[in-house]
Short mmCIF file of C-alpha atoms in Angstrom, two decimals:
data_model
loop_
_atom_site.label_atom_id
_atom_site.label_comp_id
_atom_site.label_asym_id
_atom_site.label_seq_id
_atom_site.Cartn_x
_atom_site.Cartn_y
_atom_site.Cartn_z
CA MET A 1 -26.66 -46.66 -62.69
CA ALA A 2 -26.34 -43.13 -61.57
CA ALA A 3 -29.55 -43.47 -59.53
CA MET A 4 -28.25 -46.56 -57.82
CA ALA A 5 -24.98 -44.87 -56.99
CA VAL A 6 -26.84 -41.98 -55.39
CA SER A 7 -29.01 -44.39 -53.45
CA ARG A 8 -25.92 -46.13 -52.12
CA LEU A 9 -24.43 -42.85 -51.14
CA ARG A 10 -27.55 -41.94 -49.15
CA LEU A 11 -27.71 -45.24 -47.43
CA ALA A 12 -24.03 -45.44 -46.64
CA PRO A 13 -23.36 -44.97 -42.90
CA PRO A 14 -21.62 -41.72 -42.00
CA SER A 15 -17.93 -41.85 -41.63
CA LEU A 16 -16.22 -41.25 -38.31
CA ARG A 17 -15.24 -37.76 -39.44
CA GLN A 18 -18.81 -36.99 -40.36
CA ARG A 19 -20.04 -38.22 -37.00
CA MET A 20 -17.49 -36.09 -35.21
CA ARG A 21 -18.57 -33.05 -37.20
CA LEU A 22 -22.16 -33.76 -36.33
CA ALA A 23 -21.32 -34.17 -32.69
CA ARG A 24 -19.41 -30.88 -32.68
CA LEU A 25 -22.33 -29.18 -34.32
CA VAL A 26 -24.74 -30.55 -31.75
CA VAL A 27 -22.47 -29.38 -28.93
CA ILE A 28 -22.17 -25.91 -30.42
CA VAL A 29 -25.94 -25.64 -30.86
CA LEU A 30 -26.49 -26.76 -27.28
CA VAL A 31 -23.98 -24.24 -25.97
CA VAL A 32 -25.63 -21.45 -27.92
CA VAL A 33 -29.07 -22.45 -26.67
CA VAL A 34 -27.85 -22.51 -23.08
CA LEU A 35 -26.19 -19.12 -23.49
CA VAL A 36 -29.32 -17.60 -24.97
CA ILE A 37 -31.40 -18.96 -22.11
CA ARG A 38 -28.96 -17.55 -19.59
CA VAL A 39 -28.89 -14.13 -21.25
CA VAL A 40 -32.67 -13.97 -21.49
CA GLY A 41 -32.84 -15.05 -17.89
CA LEU A 42 -30.50 -12.30 -16.86
CA PHE A 43 -32.20 -9.53 -18.71
CA GLY A 44 -35.74 -10.77 -18.80
CA GLU A 45 -38.35 -9.22 -16.57
CA GLU A 46 -38.38 -10.53 -13.07
CA ASP A 47 -41.67 -11.15 -11.41
CA PRO A 48 -42.61 -8.04 -9.44
CA PRO A 49 -42.78 -8.62 -5.73
CA VAL A 50 -46.21 -9.19 -4.24
CA GLY A 51 -47.55 -8.86 -0.75
CA VAL A 52 -46.64 -5.94 1.45
CA ALA A 53 -43.10 -6.00 0.11
CA GLY A 54 -44.56 -5.35 -3.32
CA VAL A 55 -46.14 -2.04 -2.32
CA PRO A 56 -43.28 0.20 -3.54
CA SER A 57 -43.27 -1.65 -6.82
CA ARG A 58 -47.03 -1.24 -7.18
CA VAL A 59 -46.75 2.45 -6.34
CA GLU A 60 -44.27 2.79 -9.16
CA GLN A 61 -46.48 0.85 -11.56
CA GLY A 62 -49.36 3.19 -10.72
CA ALA A 63 -47.46 6.36 -11.52
CA PRO A 64 -49.33 8.40 -14.11
CA ASP A 65 -47.62 9.63 -17.21
CA VAL A 66 -46.81 13.20 -16.36
CA ASP A 67 -48.15 15.51 -19.00
CA ARG A 68 -47.40 19.02 -17.89
CA SER A 69 -50.12 20.63 -19.94
CA VAL A 70 -52.52 23.44 -19.12
CA ASP A 71 -55.18 20.82 -18.38
CA VAL A 72 -53.47 20.22 -15.08
CA HIS A 73 -55.07 23.48 -13.94
CA ALA A 74 -58.56 22.61 -15.15
CA GLY A 75 -61.38 22.30 -12.66
CA TYR A 76 -61.41 22.78 -8.93
CA GLY A 77 -58.17 23.01 -6.96
CA ALA A 78 -57.12 22.86 -3.33
CA TRP A 79 -54.27 24.89 -1.88
CA VAL A 80 -51.90 23.67 0.80
CA ASP A 81 -48.96 25.71 2.01
CA MET A 82 -46.03 24.45 4.01
CA TYR A 83 -47.36 25.87 7.27
CA ASP A 84 -50.34 23.57 6.91
CA TYR A 85 -48.27 20.42 6.93
CA LEU A 86 -45.09 21.66 8.62
CA PRO A 87 -46.09 24.05 11.40
CA PRO A 88 -43.03 25.86 12.75
CA GLU A 89 -41.61 24.29 15.85
CA GLY A 90 -42.92 25.93 18.95
CA SER A 91 -45.62 27.75 17.04
CA ALA A 92 -49.10 28.14 18.36
CA ALA A 93 -50.32 25.97 15.53
CA GLY A 94 -48.47 23.05 17.01
CA GLU A 95 -49.82 20.30 14.85
CA ALA A 96 -50.24 20.05 11.12
CA THR A 97 -53.63 21.18 9.89
CA VAL A 98 -53.35 19.20 6.68
CA THR A 99 -51.92 15.71 6.44
CA PRO A 100 -51.54 13.35 3.50
CA ASP A 101 -54.54 11.44 4.83
CA GLU A 102 -56.74 14.37 3.87
CA VAL A 103 -55.99 13.95 0.22
CA ASP A 104 -58.74 11.37 0.05
CA ASP A 105 -61.18 13.92 1.47
CA MET A 106 -60.10 16.35 -1.23
CA ALA A 107 -60.77 13.78 -3.91
CA ARG A 108 -64.18 13.01 -2.47
CA GLN A 109 -65.06 16.68 -2.50
CA GLY A 110 -64.20 16.96 -6.17
CA VAL A 111 -60.75 18.51 -6.03
CA ARG A 112 -58.98 17.86 -9.30
CA THR A 113 -55.64 19.47 -8.54
CA LEU A 114 -53.69 19.81 -5.35
CA TYR A 115 -51.50 22.92 -5.25
CA LEU A 116 -48.77 22.05 -2.79
CA GLN A 117 -46.06 24.40 -1.58
CA ALA A 118 -43.14 22.08 -2.00
CA ALA A 119 -40.20 24.38 -1.36
CA GLN A 120 -39.33 27.36 0.74
CA LEU A 121 -36.31 29.64 0.80
CA ASP A 122 -34.72 29.41 4.22
CA VAL A 123 -33.30 32.85 4.78
CA ASP A 124 -31.82 31.88 8.12
CA VAL A 125 -29.27 29.46 6.74
CA THR A 126 -26.35 29.68 4.35
CA ALA A 127 -26.87 29.24 0.65
CA ALA A 128 -25.13 25.88 0.88
CA ALA A 129 -27.40 24.66 3.63
CA ASP A 130 -30.42 25.95 1.76
CA ARG A 131 -29.26 24.15 -1.36
CA ALA A 132 -28.82 20.97 0.63
CA GLN A 133 -32.54 20.89 1.32
CA PRO A 134 -34.22 22.26 -1.78
CA LEU A 135 -37.63 20.89 -0.82
CA THR A 136 -39.45 21.49 2.43
CA ASP A 137 -39.84 17.87 3.45
CA PRO A 138 -39.37 15.25 0.73
CA ASP A 139 -40.89 12.60 2.98
CA LEU A 140 -44.20 14.40 3.39
CA ILE A 141 -44.19 15.77 -0.13
CA ALA A 142 -43.83 12.26 -1.48
CA GLN A 143 -46.77 11.13 0.61
CA PHE A 144 -48.98 13.95 -0.65
CA LEU A 145 -47.91 13.35 -4.22
CA VAL A 146 -48.49 9.62 -4.28
CA ARG A 147 -51.75 9.70 -2.36
CA ALA A 148 -53.10 12.37 -4.67
CA HIS A 149 -52.13 10.39 -7.73
CA LEU A 150 -53.68 7.25 -6.32
CA ALA A 151 -56.86 9.25 -5.74
CA GLY A 152 -56.85 10.36 -9.36
CA MET A 153 -55.75 13.91 -8.64
CA ARG A 154 -52.97 15.97 -10.13
CA VAL A 155 -50.40 17.82 -8.09
CA VAL A 156 -48.75 21.15 -8.82
CA GLY A 157 -45.72 22.08 -6.76
CA TRP A 158 -45.35 25.78 -6.04
CA TYR A 159 -42.70 28.05 -4.61
CA LEU A 160 -42.50 31.66 -3.45
CA PRO A 161 -39.28 33.30 -4.71
CA ARG A 162 -37.83 36.24 -2.83
CA PHE A 163 -35.77 37.42 -5.83
CA THR A 164 -32.76 38.38 -3.69
CA ASP A 165 -30.77 35.29 -4.66
CA LEU A 166 -31.92 33.98 -7.99
CA ASP A 167 -29.61 30.98 -7.90
CA ARG A 168 -31.28 29.77 -4.75
CA ASP A 169 -34.75 30.54 -6.04
CA LEU A 170 -34.02 28.66 -9.22
CA ALA A 171 -32.59 25.69 -7.33
CA HIS A 172 -35.82 25.32 -5.37
CA LEU A 173 -37.96 25.52 -8.48
CA VAL A 174 -35.84 23.05 -10.42
CA ALA A 175 -35.93 20.71 -7.44
CA ILE A 176 -39.72 20.73 -7.65
CA SER A 177 -39.62 20.12 -11.36
CA ASP A 178 -37.14 17.26 -11.00
CA PHE A 179 -38.61 15.64 -7.91
CA GLU A 180 -39.46 12.02 -8.54
CA VAL A 181 -40.40 9.37 -6.05
CA LEU A 182 -41.19 5.80 -7.02
CA GLY A 183 -41.89 7.04 -10.52
CA HIS A 184 -44.23 9.85 -9.46
CA ARG A 185 -43.51 13.45 -10.43
CA PHE A 186 -45.30 16.73 -10.01
CA ASP A 187 -47.82 17.37 -12.76
CA GLY A 188 -46.91 21.01 -12.87
CA VAL A 189 -44.77 23.77 -11.42
CA ALA A 190 -46.08 27.17 -10.35
CA VAL A 191 -44.17 30.27 -9.35
CA ASP A 192 -45.76 32.52 -6.75
CA ILE A 193 -44.73 35.98 -7.95
CA GLU A 194 -45.78 38.29 -5.16
CA TRP A 195 -42.86 38.91 -2.80
CA THR A 196 -42.06 42.61 -2.64
CA ALA A 197 -40.03 42.85 0.55
CA GLY A 198 -36.82 41.44 -0.88
CA ILE A 199 -36.08 44.13 -3.45
CA SER A 200 -37.54 47.52 -2.70
CA ASP A 201 -37.05 49.02 -6.14
CA PRO A 202 -39.95 47.81 -8.32
CA ALA A 203 -37.96 47.99 -11.56
CA GLU A 204 -35.15 45.88 -10.11
CA ARG A 205 -37.69 43.48 -8.69
CA SER A 206 -39.35 43.16 -12.06
CA ASP A 207 -36.01 42.50 -13.72
CA ALA A 208 -35.29 39.81 -11.17
CA ALA A 209 -38.70 38.21 -11.65
CA VAL A 210 -38.21 38.12 -15.39
CA GLU A 211 -34.66 36.80 -15.14
CA LEU A 212 -35.70 34.04 -12.75
CA SER A 213 -38.61 33.11 -14.99
CA ASP A 214 -36.41 33.00 -18.08
CA ARG A 215 -33.86 30.84 -16.32
CA LEU A 216 -36.57 28.51 -15.10
CA ARG A 217 -37.93 28.18 -18.61
CA ASP A 218 -34.46 27.38 -19.88
CA ALA A 219 -34.07 24.79 -17.15
CA VAL A 220 -37.33 22.91 -17.70
CA GLY A 221 -37.47 23.28 -21.46
CA ASP A 222 -40.13 24.56 -23.76
CA ASP A 223 -42.53 21.66 -23.41
CA ASP A 224 -43.30 21.95 -19.72
CA VAL A 225 -46.22 24.15 -18.81
CA LEU A 226 -45.35 26.76 -16.21
CA ALA A 227 -47.92 28.62 -14.16
CA ALA A 228 -47.62 32.06 -12.61
CA ILE A 229 -49.43 32.81 -9.37
CA VAL A 230 -49.80 36.58 -9.45
CA LEU A 231 -51.21 39.50 -7.55
CA PRO A 232 -54.51 40.45 -9.16
CA PRO A 233 -54.26 43.44 -11.48
CA VAL A 234 -57.09 45.16 -9.63
CA GLN A 235 -54.90 45.21 -6.56
CA LEU A 236 -51.83 46.43 -8.47
CA GLU A 237 -53.60 48.96 -10.64
CA VAL A 238 -56.55 50.19 -8.60
CA VAL A 239 -56.30 49.31 -4.93
CA ASN A 240 -52.57 49.82 -4.37
CA PRO A 241 -50.64 50.99 -7.44
CA GLN A 242 -47.50 51.46 -5.32
CA LYS A 243 -47.23 47.81 -4.41
CA TRP A 244 -45.55 46.74 -7.66
CA PRO A 245 -45.72 49.46 -10.32
CA ASN A 246 -45.18 48.42 -13.92
CA PHE A 247 -45.44 44.75 -13.18
CA PRO A 248 -43.72 43.03 -16.14
CA TRP A 249 -46.76 41.28 -17.58
CA ARG A 250 -45.60 41.23 -21.17
CA GLU A 251 -42.13 39.92 -20.38
CA LEU A 252 -43.52 37.19 -18.18
CA ASP A 253 -46.05 36.24 -20.79
CA ASP A 254 -43.20 34.82 -22.84
CA VAL A 255 -42.52 32.31 -20.09
CA TYR A 256 -45.80 31.32 -18.47
CA ASP A 257 -48.66 29.35 -19.94
CA VAL A 258 -51.27 29.64 -17.20
CA TRP A 259 -52.13 32.54 -14.89
CA LEU A 260 -53.49 32.19 -11.40
CA PRO A 261 -54.50 35.61 -10.04
CA MET A 262 -54.99 35.71 -6.28
CA SER A 263 -58.39 37.35 -6.27
CA TYR A 264 -58.88 37.40 -2.53
CA TRP A 265 -61.97 39.56 -2.29
CA THR A 266 -62.15 39.02 1.46
CA GLU A 267 -59.09 41.30 1.70
CA ARG A 268 -60.98 44.18 0.13
CA THR A 269 -63.28 46.61 1.92
CA PRO A 270 -66.98 46.75 1.25
CA GLU A 271 -66.55 50.41 0.28
CA SER A 272 -64.19 49.50 -2.56
CA GLY A 273 -66.86 47.46 -4.24
CA TYR A 274 -64.40 44.61 -4.61
CA GLN A 275 -65.54 42.57 -1.63
CA ASP A 276 -67.53 40.54 -4.03
CA GLY A 277 -66.48 37.28 -5.60
CA TRP A 278 -67.75 38.15 -9.03
CA THR A 279 -66.63 41.77 -9.30
CA TYR A 280 -63.10 41.27 -8.02
CA THR A 281 -62.53 38.13 -10.07
CA THR A 282 -63.99 39.24 -13.37
CA GLU A 283 -62.25 42.60 -13.33
CA SER A 284 -58.95 40.99 -12.36
CA VAL A 285 -59.18 38.51 -15.20
CA ARG A 286 -60.21 41.19 -17.67
CA ARG A 287 -57.31 43.44 -16.66
CA LEU A 288 -54.90 40.50 -16.64
CA ARG A 289 -55.72 39.56 -20.20
CA ALA A 290 -55.45 43.19 -21.25
CA ASP A 291 -52.06 43.53 -19.56
CA LEU A 292 -50.86 40.39 -21.29
CA GLN A 293 -52.37 41.62 -24.53
CA ASP A 294 -53.82 38.17 -24.83
CA PRO A 295 -57.61 37.95 -24.71
CA ASP A 296 -57.37 34.17 -24.63
CA ALA A 297 -54.87 33.88 -21.82
CA VAL A 298 -55.52 30.75 -19.78
CA VAL A 299 -56.53 31.66 -16.23
CA HIS A 300 -57.41 29.85 -13.05
CA PRO A 301 -58.55 32.45 -10.49
CA ILE A 302 -57.92 31.85 -6.81
CA GLY A 303 -60.52 33.23 -4.41
CA GLY A 304 -60.26 33.64 -0.68
CA ILE A 305 -59.49 33.75 2.07
CA GLY A 306 -61.20 30.48 2.94
CA ASP A 307 -62.50 31.08 6.42
CA ARG A 308 -64.02 34.43 5.47
CA VAL A 309 -65.72 33.32 2.29
CA THR A 310 -69.49 33.34 2.55
CA PRO A 311 -71.71 31.05 0.50
CA ALA A 312 -73.04 34.08 -1.36
CA GLN A 313 -69.52 35.24 -2.24
CA ALA A 314 -68.57 31.74 -3.29
CA ASP A 315 -71.59 31.63 -5.54
CA ARG A 316 -70.50 34.87 -7.19
CA PHE A 317 -66.96 33.54 -7.58
CA VAL A 318 -68.16 30.41 -9.34
CA GLN A 319 -70.21 32.61 -11.62
CA ALA A 320 -67.11 34.65 -12.43
CA VAL A 321 -65.05 31.57 -13.18
CA SER A 322 -67.66 30.50 -15.67
CA GLU A 323 -68.19 33.91 -17.28
CA THR A 324 -64.48 34.54 -17.76
CA ASP A 325 -64.01 31.15 -19.44
CA ALA A 326 -61.45 30.30 -16.82
CA ILE A 327 -60.02 26.83 -17.08
CA GLY A 328 -60.61 26.29 -13.39
CA GLY A 329 -60.77 27.95 -10.03
CA SER A 330 -60.00 27.43 -6.39
CA ILE A 331 -60.11 28.99 -2.95
CA TYR A 332 -57.11 29.70 -0.73
CA ASP A 333 -56.79 27.55 1.17
CA TRP A 334 -57.91 24.03 1.90
CA ALA A 335 -57.30 24.23 5.63
CA THR A 336 -59.47 27.31 6.15
CA LEU A 337 -62.34 26.63 3.78
CA ASP A 338 -65.47 25.06 5.18
CA PRO A 339 -65.72 21.51 3.78
CA VAL A 340 -69.38 21.81 2.90
CA LEU A 341 -68.79 25.07 1.07
CA SER A 342 -65.79 23.55 -0.64
CA GLY A 343 -67.86 20.64 -1.86
CA ASP A 344 -70.51 22.99 -3.19
CA ILE A 345 -67.92 25.02 -5.08
CA ALA A 346 -66.30 21.89 -6.47
CA ALA A 347 -69.61 20.59 -7.74
CA ARG A 348 -70.21 23.78 -9.68
CA ILE A 349 -66.74 24.80 -10.74
CA ASP A 350 -65.63 21.47 -12.02
CA PRO A 351 -67.11 21.04 -15.43
CA ALA A 352 -67.42 17.65 -16.99
CA GLU A 353 -64.14 18.52 -18.59
CA GLY A 354 -61.66 15.79 -19.37
CA MET B 1 -49.02 -32.55 7.58
CA SER B 2 -48.26 -31.65 11.12
CA CYS B 3 -48.26 -28.07 12.24
CA ASP B 4 -44.59 -28.30 12.98
CA ALA B 5 -43.93 -28.92 9.33
CA THR B 6 -45.20 -25.51 8.34
CA PRO B 7 -42.32 -23.42 7.03
CA ALA B 8 -41.43 -20.68 9.42
CA THR B 9 -41.55 -18.02 6.75
CA SER B 10 -44.76 -18.92 5.00
CA VAL B 11 -46.35 -15.51 5.39
CA ILE B 12 -43.35 -13.47 4.47
CA ALA B 13 -43.95 -11.58 1.31
CA GLY B 14 -40.71 -12.65 -0.21
CA GLN B 15 -41.49 -16.29 0.10
CA VAL B 16 -44.59 -15.74 -1.91
CA ARG B 17 -43.02 -13.55 -4.50
CA ARG B 18 -41.17 -15.96 -6.68
CA ARG B 19 -43.98 -18.39 -7.02
CA ARG B 20 -46.14 -18.80 -10.00
CA PRO B 21 -49.74 -19.93 -9.59
CA LEU B 22 -48.81 -23.47 -8.60
CA LEU B 23 -46.46 -22.30 -5.91
CA SER B 24 -48.82 -19.55 -4.83
CA ALA B 25 -51.46 -22.17 -4.33
CA THR B 26 -49.00 -24.09 -2.25
CA VAL B 27 -48.32 -21.04 -0.14
CA TRP B 28 -52.01 -20.41 0.29
CA GLY B 29 -52.37 -23.98 1.36
CA LEU B 30 -49.61 -23.55 3.87
CA LEU B 31 -51.22 -20.38 5.10
CA GLY B 32 -54.42 -22.28 5.59
CA VAL B 33 -52.60 -24.93 7.57
CA ALA B 34 -50.89 -22.23 9.58
CA ALA B 35 -54.20 -20.60 10.32
CA ALA B 36 -55.75 -23.91 11.24
CA CYS B 37 -52.90 -24.47 13.64
CA GLY B 38 -53.43 -21.15 15.33
CA GLY B 39 -50.94 -19.33 13.15
CA GLY B 40 -48.10 -20.94 14.93
CA GLY B 41 -46.07 -21.50 11.79
CA GLY B 42 -45.37 -17.94 10.69
CA PRO B 43 -43.15 -15.41 12.33
CA ASP B 44 -44.57 -14.21 15.57
CA GLY B 45 -43.70 -10.64 14.90
CA TYR B 46 -41.33 -8.22 13.29
CA SER B 47 -37.78 -9.40 13.56
CA ALA B 48 -34.36 -8.95 12.04
CA GLU B 49 -34.73 -12.10 9.97
CA HIS B 50 -38.17 -11.13 8.81
CA ARG B 51 -36.85 -7.71 7.94
CA ALA B 52 -33.99 -9.11 5.90
CA ASP B 53 -36.35 -11.27 3.86
CA PHE B 54 -38.76 -8.40 3.43
CA VAL B 55 -36.11 -5.98 2.23
CA GLU B 56 -34.69 -8.52 -0.17
CA ASP B 57 -38.05 -9.07 -1.77
CA CYS B 58 -39.08 -5.43 -1.74
CA THR B 59 -35.97 -4.08 -3.40
CA THR B 60 -36.39 -3.28 -7.09
CA SER B 61 -34.90 -0.90 -9.59
CA VAL B 62 -37.00 1.94 -8.15
CA ALA B 63 -37.23 0.88 -4.53
CA THR B 64 -33.80 0.76 -2.98
CA ALA B 65 -32.84 -1.37 -0.03
CA GLU B 66 -32.81 1.83 2.04
CA THR B 67 -36.35 2.65 1.04
CA CYS B 68 -37.47 -0.88 1.77
CA GLY B 69 -35.70 -0.91 5.11
CA CYS B 70 -37.36 2.35 6.06
CA PHE B 71 -40.68 0.96 4.88
CA TYR B 72 -40.25 -2.07 7.10
CA SER B 73 -39.33 0.08 10.07
CA ARG B 74 -42.44 2.19 9.65
CA LEU B 75 -44.59 -0.88 9.28
CA ALA B 76 -43.11 -2.28 12.46
CA ALA B 77 -43.76 0.99 14.25
CA GLN B 78 -47.27 1.62 12.97
CA VAL B 79 -48.88 -1.62 11.88
CA PRO B 80 -49.61 -4.38 14.38
CA PHE B 81 -48.14 -7.62 13.15
CA ASP B 82 -51.52 -9.31 12.95
CA ARG B 83 -52.63 -6.59 10.60
CA PHE B 84 -49.43 -6.98 8.65
CA ARG B 85 -50.25 -10.63 8.12
CA GLU B 86 -53.75 -9.74 6.95
CA LEU B 87 -52.32 -7.25 4.51
CA GLU B 88 -49.84 -9.82 3.36
CA GLU B 89 -52.62 -12.17 2.45
CA GLU B 90 -54.73 -9.48 0.84
CA LEU B 91 -51.90 -8.13 -1.28
CA THR B 92 -50.77 -11.51 -2.49
CA ASP B 93 -53.44 -10.94 -5.10
CA PRO B 94 -51.89 -8.38 -7.47
CA ALA B 95 -55.37 -7.16 -8.35
CA ALA B 96 -56.24 -6.37 -4.76
CA PRO B 97 -56.60 -2.65 -4.08
CA MET B 98 -53.58 -1.14 -2.43
CA PRO B 99 -54.27 0.70 0.84
CA PRO B 100 -53.34 4.34 0.17
CA ASP B 101 -51.80 4.80 3.59
CA LEU B 102 -49.49 1.91 2.90
CA ALA B 103 -48.55 3.39 -0.45
CA ALA B 104 -47.89 6.74 1.20
CA MET B 105 -45.75 5.07 3.81
CA ALA B 106 -43.53 3.56 1.14
CA ALA B 107 -43.46 6.80 -0.85
CA GLY B 108 -42.49 8.78 2.22
CA CYS B 109 -39.53 6.49 2.71
CA ALA B 110 -38.45 6.98 -0.87
CA GLY B 111 -38.77 10.73 -0.40
CA ALA B 112 -36.88 10.70 2.86
CA GLU B 113 -34.09 8.83 1.17
CA GLN B 114 -33.70 11.66 -1.29
CA ARG B 115 -33.16 14.03 1.59
CA ARG B 116 -30.47 11.79 3.04
CA THR B 117 -28.69 11.37 -0.25
CA GLY B 118 -28.93 15.02 -1.22
CA ASP B 119 -25.99 17.23 -1.91
CA GLY B 120 -24.33 17.90 1.35
CA GLY B 121 -24.33 21.55 0.54
CA ASP B 122 -20.83 22.62 1.33
CA GLY B 123 -19.42 20.02 -0.95
CA GLY B 124 -16.06 20.26 0.55
#
C-alpha cells in the first residue's frame, strides 16, 4: 500500500504552486547565467589587436622580465652617450652619430649590453625645469630600449652626477630606474662617478657621492643591482693622486654591486707604461679590489678611447678581461670604435656565458 | 561579388582585429578580391577616418590613444601607404616577425608621451 501511495505521488502532476516555483527557479538560473556571461565578458581577455595597429601591443608582449642582476653586465658592451644621439644644436657634429637603427648592428657584432646615457643634468635651467625633463629624450631612449630588447640585448641606463644638487642628481637616476615604455624597462642603472669640477674639496665631494649613492639605494631598494662607473685606481693613485684623493671606495662598496673602471689606456703616455691594454686594466682591477677589500668584486672594465685603440692594444685588453675574471668588458665608445675591431673584441670577450 | 561590394575598410587593422579564424578568412578573401580589383576597395591613403579606426583598434591598457595617434602620424609621415597595406597583411598573422623599426616607432611615441605628461616642473 505504501509503495502504491508513493508511486501515485510521483506520478501526480505538479500543482500550480509547484509549477510557479519551478518557473521562478528557471528564471533565476537564467538571470544568473546571463549575469555571469556578462561579467566574464567584461573582464575576460580581449583579443589583442593585430595588423599594424597591433604593434604597440606586440611590443608590450615582447618585453623581457627585467632582472636587474649582475649578469646584465656580463659579456661585451657598447657605450653610447647623449652627444652621440642628441648632438647639441648648432654643434659641429650636426647629426647624430648613433641612431636606434644601429642597435641591430650592435647585436650582429656580439654586443650583449647597451650602456646608454639616459639622463643629463641641465645646469643652464632651473631645478624645476630640470626636474620636468629628467631624461634626455624619452622618445629616442624608448626607441633604443625597445630595439635593443627586440635584438636580444640588455640595456643599462647611466647618468653622470655633478654632486652639487643631490636632489636633482637623484631625480635623474630614479627617472632612469622607473622609466617604462610599453612594458620595457632598463635592465640596470649605472652611476658615472667621476665629476670633480662641481665640488672642489675632495672630502666634501666624497661625502656627496656617498650620500647620493645611499639615497639611490634607498630609492631603488635592496634587490636592484647598481653599477658604479669609476675612475681607475691607477689614475687616482699613481697617475694623478690629486684628482680625487681618498676616494670613498669602502663606503661606496656598501651600495654598488658591479664596478666599471674606465681604464682608458689611450689617455696614458707611453713613458708611464700604462699605454697598454693589459697593464692598465689588470693593475686597475687589482687596485680596485684591494681598495674595496673585496678580492671577488665583480668588475667590467671599460677600455678606450675607441678611435685610438689599436688591434694590439685591444688584444691585450681582452687578455686582461679574461685574466682578471671580469664578468665582461667594453670599449668607450661605440661611435668611435672601428666596427671590425669591435667585432673581433666581441668574439673574444663574450664567453659562452648565459 | 562585384568590386563595388568590397567594404571600404577591409585593410584597416581594426576591421581585422575582432575576427576569429572564420572572420579572418573572410577578410583575407575580401583582401584578395580587393587586390584582384586593383585594390580599389580599401582606403586610398591615410585619412582622418582611417586614423580614427586605427587608433581605436590600437589602443590597449599599455598603448594609450595618444600613443596610437602619434604612431599613426609617424606612419603617415614615414611609411608610404602601399607599404602600410603590405605591413597590414603581413602582421595580420600574429606569428609574423615584427619589423624592429615599426616597433621602435611605436615605442618612441610612448616615450614621447611620457615627456608630454611629465611634471610641469613649477607645479604652481
